[in-house]
Amino acid sequence: MKTIVKLTLLIFFMEVGTAWTQTLYGTSSGEISFYSDTPLETIEALNQKSGAIINSDTREVAVQMRITDFIFPNKLMQEHFNENYMESEKYPTATFKGKIKEQVDFTIPGTYSVTADGVLTIHGVTKPVTVKGNIASTEKGLKLEFKFQVRPEEFQIEVPSLVITKITEEIDVSGRMLLVKR
């Protein structure tokens, strides 16, 4: 599975003209979580198998994950998430492809506030998004942290009226990853 993610991300960068001499940072074990809290229910899940690549020369970034890799504290909730909401067999992955707006020299150690404009694909629907976060450049690589919100209805994720009061209109998504030089 990790090989598929790496290959997909590598192909993406080749498609946009990335030369082999450019500096790539990547991971196949990034963490992405989501959270929804209402008075009736708290919904949260964690995916620790998210793949990501950052090209430090072009500032392009790509993230990909399998939907079924989200783990919930409640197994029944996980089953409903995959079968009823995300239709994971039909739409097995979610992706983000974008570019960091700020001119950042990742060879200089430090923490940088960044904004990436790009497209997010979830449930077979692609929408433009802006993601804000921080990248810390260290001797170990790039530590990426980000947060943004997703509205299920914008990605044609249907929430039955029976449970609509258990899910917030905007789901908080956050991520933490250590990307190492490739």
Coordinates of N, CA and C in Angstrom, one line a residue, residues 59-142:
R59 N 7.9 24.3 -4.3 CA 6.9 24.5 -3.2 C 5.6 23.8 -3.5
E60 N 5.6 22.8 -4.4 CA 4.5 22.0 -4.6 C 4.3 20.9 -3.5
V61 N 3.1 20.7 -3.2 CA 2.8 19.7 -2.1 C 1.7 18.8 -2.5
A62 N 1.8 17.5 -2.2 CA 0.7 16.5 -2.5 C 0.6 15.6 -1.3
V63 N -0.7 15.3 -1.0 CA -1.0 14.4 0.2 C -2.1 13.5 -0.4
Q64 N -1.9 12.2 0.0 CA -2.9 11.2 -0.4 C -3.1 10.2 0.8
M65 N -4.3 9.7 1.0 CA -4.6 8.8 2.0 C -5.7 7.9 1.6
R66 N -5.7 6.7 2.1 CA -6.8 5.7 1.9 C -7.9 6.0 3.0
I67 N -9.1 6.1 2.6 CA -10.2 6.4 3.5 C -10.3 5.3 4.6
T68 N -10.1 4.1 4.2 CA -10.3 3.0 5.1 C -9.2 2.9 6.2
D69 N -8.2 3.7 6.1 CA -7.1 3.8 7.1 C -7.5 4.7 8.3
F70 N -8.6 5.4 8.2 CA -9.1 6.1 9.4 C -9.6 5.1 10.5
I71 N -9.0 5.3 11.7 CA -9.4 4.4 12.8 C -10.3 5.2 13.8
F72 N -11.4 4.6 14.2 CA -12.3 5.3 15.1 C -12.2 4.5 16.4
P73 N -12.5 5.2 17.5 CA -12.6 4.5 18.8 C -13.8 3.5 18.8
N74 N -14.8 3.8 18.0 CA -16.0 2.9 18.0 C -16.0 2.2 16.6
K75 N -15.9 0.9 16.6 CA -15.8 0.1 15.3 C -17.1 0.3 14.5
L76 N -18.3 0.4 15.2 CA -19.5 0.5 14.4 C -19.5 1.8 13.7
M77 N -19.0 2.9 14.3 CA -19.0 4.2 13.7 C -18.0 4.1 12.5
Q78 N -16.9 3.4 12.6 CA -16.0 3.3 11.5 C -16.6 2.6 10.4
E79 N -17.4 1.5 10.6 CA -18.1 0.8 9.6 C -19.1 1.7 8.9
H80 N -19.9 2.5 9.6 CA -20.9 3.4 9.0 C -20.2 4.5 8.2
F81 N -19.1 5.0 8.7 CA -18.3 6.0 8.0 C -17.9 5.5 6.6
N82 N -17.3 4.3 6.6 CA -16.8 3.7 5.3 C -17.9 3.3 4.4
E83 N -18.9 2.7 4.9 CA -20.0 2.1 4.0 C -21.1 3.1 3.7
N84 N -21.5 3.9 4.6 CA -22.7 4.7 4.4 C -22.4 6.2 4.0
Y85 N -21.3 6.7 4.5 CA -21.0 8.1 4.2 C -19.9 8.3 3.1
M86 N -18.8 7.7 3.3 CA -17.7 7.9 2.4 C -17.7 6.9 1.2
E87 N -18.5 5.9 1.3 CA -18.5 4.9 0.2 C -17.1 4.5 -0.2
S88 N -16.3 4.0 0.7 CA -14.9 3.8 0.6 C -14.5 2.8 -0.5
E89 N -15.4 1.9 -0.8 CA -15.1 1.0 -1.9 C -15.1 1.7 -3.3
K90 N -16.1 2.7 -3.4 CA -16.2 3.4 -4.6 C -15.2 4.6 -4.7
Y91 N -14.9 5.2 -3.6 CA -14.0 6.3 -3.5 C -12.9 6.0 -2.4
P92 N -11.9 5.2 -2.8 CA -11.0 4.7 -1.7 C -10.0 5.7 -1.2
T93 N -9.7 6.8 -1.9 CA -8.7 7.8 -1.5 C -9.2 9.2 -1.4
A94 N -8.5 10.0 -0.7 CA -8.6 11.5 -0.7 C -7.3 12.0 -1.0
T95 N -7.2 13.2 -1.7 CA -6.0 13.8 -2.1 C -6.0 15.3 -1.9
F96 N -4.9 15.9 -1.8 CA -4.7 17.3 -1.8 C -3.5 17.5 -2.7
K97 N -3.6 18.4 -3.7 CA -2.5 18.8 -4.6 C -2.5 20.3 -4.6
G98 N -1.4 20.9 -4.2 CA -1.3 22.4 -4.2 C 0.1 22.9 -4.2
K99 N 0.2 24.2 -3.9 CA 1.4 24.9 -3.9 C 1.5 25.9 -2.7
I100 N 2.6 25.9 -2.0 CA 2.8 26.8 -0.9 C 3.0 28.2 -1.5
K101 N 2.3 29.2 -1.0 CA 2.3 30.5 -1.5 C 3.6 31.3 -1.1
E102 N 4.0 31.1 0.1 CA 5.2 31.8 0.6 C 6.5 31.3 0.0
Q103 N 7.4 32.2 -0.2 CA 8.8 31.9 -0.6 C 9.5 31.5 0.6
V104 N 9.8 30.2 0.8 CA 10.5 29.7 2.0 C 11.7 28.9 1.5
D105 N 12.8 29.2 2.2 CA 14.1 28.4 2.0 C 14.2 27.4 3.1
F106 N 13.8 26.2 2.8 CA 13.7 25.1 3.8 C 15.1 24.6 4.2
T107 N 16.2 25.1 3.6 CA 17.5 24.8 4.0 C 17.9 25.6 5.3
I108 N 17.2 26.6 5.6 CA 17.4 27.4 6.8 C 16.5 26.9 7.9
P109 N 17.1 26.4 9.0 CA 16.3 25.9 10.1 C 15.4 27.0 10.6
G110 N 14.1 26.6 11.0 CA 13.2 27.6 11.6 C 11.8 27.1 11.3
T111 N 10.8 27.8 11.9 CA 9.4 27.5 11.7 C 8.8 28.6 10.9
Y112 N 8.1 28.1 9.9 CA 7.5 29.1 8.9 C 6.0 28.9 8.8
S113 N 5.2 30.0 8.9 CA 3.8 29.9 8.7 C 3.6 29.9 7.2
V114 N 2.8 28.9 6.7 CA 2.6 28.8 5.3 C 1.1 28.6 5.0
T115 N 0.8 28.9 3.7 CA -0.5 28.8 3.2 C -0.4 28.1 1.8
A116 N -1.1 27.0 1.7 CA -1.1 26.3 0.4 C -2.5 26.4 -0.3
D117 N -2.4 26.8 -1.5 CA -3.6 26.8 -2.4 C -3.6 25.6 -3.2
G118 N -4.7 24.9 -3.4 CA -4.8 23.8 -4.2 C -6.1 23.2 -4.3
V119 N -6.2 21.9 -4.7 CA -7.5 21.2 -4.8 C -7.5 20.0 -3.9
L120 N -8.7 19.8 -3.3 CA -8.9 18.7 -2.4 C -9.9 17.8 -3.0
T121 N -9.6 16.5 -3.1 CA -10.6 15.6 -3.7 C -11.0 14.6 -2.6
I122 N -12.3 14.6 -2.3 CA -12.9 13.7 -1.3 C -14.2 13.2 -1.9
H123 N -14.4 11.9 -1.8 CA -15.7 11.3 -2.2 C -15.9 11.5 -3.7
G124 N -14.8 11.6 -4.5 CA -14.9 11.8 -5.9 C -15.2 13.2 -6.4
V125 N -15.2 14.2 -5.4 CA -15.5 15.6 -5.7 C -14.2 16.4 -5.5
T126 N -13.8 17.2 -6.4 CA -12.7 18.1 -6.3 C -13.1 19.5 -6.1
K127 N -12.5 20.2 -5.1 CA -12.9 21.5 -4.8 C -11.6 22.3 -4.5
P128 N -11.5 23.6 -4.9 CA -10.4 24.4 -4.5 C -10.4 24.7 -3.0
V129 N -9.2 24.6 -2.3 CA -9.1 24.9 -0.9 C -7.9 25.7 -0.6
T130 N -7.9 26.3 0.5 CA -6.7 27.0 1.0 C -6.4 26.4 2.4
V131 N -5.2 25.9 2.6 CA -4.8 25.2 3.9 C -3.7 26.0 4.5
K132 N -3.9 26.4 5.8 CA -2.9 27.1 6.6 C -2.2 26.2 7.5
G133 N -0.9 26.4 7.7 CA -0.2 25.6 8.6 C 1.2 26.1 8.9
N134 N 2.0 25.3 9.5 CA 3.4 25.6 9.9 C 4.3 24.5 9.4
I135 N 5.4 24.9 8.9 CA 6.5 23.9 8.6 C 7.7 24.3 9.3
A136 N 8.2 23.3 10.1 CA 9.5 23.5 10.8 C 10.6 22.8 10.1
S137 N 11.6 23.5 9.7 CA 12.7 22.9 9.0 C 13.8 22.5 10.1
T138 N 14.1 21.2 10.2 CA 15.0 20.8 11.2 C 16.0 19.9 10.5
E139 N 17.0 19.4 11.2 CA 18.0 18.5 10.6 C 17.4 17.1 10.3
K140 N 16.3 16.8 10.9 CA 15.6 15.5 10.6 C 14.7 15.6 9.4
G141 N 14.3 16.8 9.0 CA 13.4 17.0 7.8 C 12.5 18.2 8.0
L142 N 11.3 18.1 7.4 CA 10.3 19.1 7.5 C 9.1 18.6 8.4

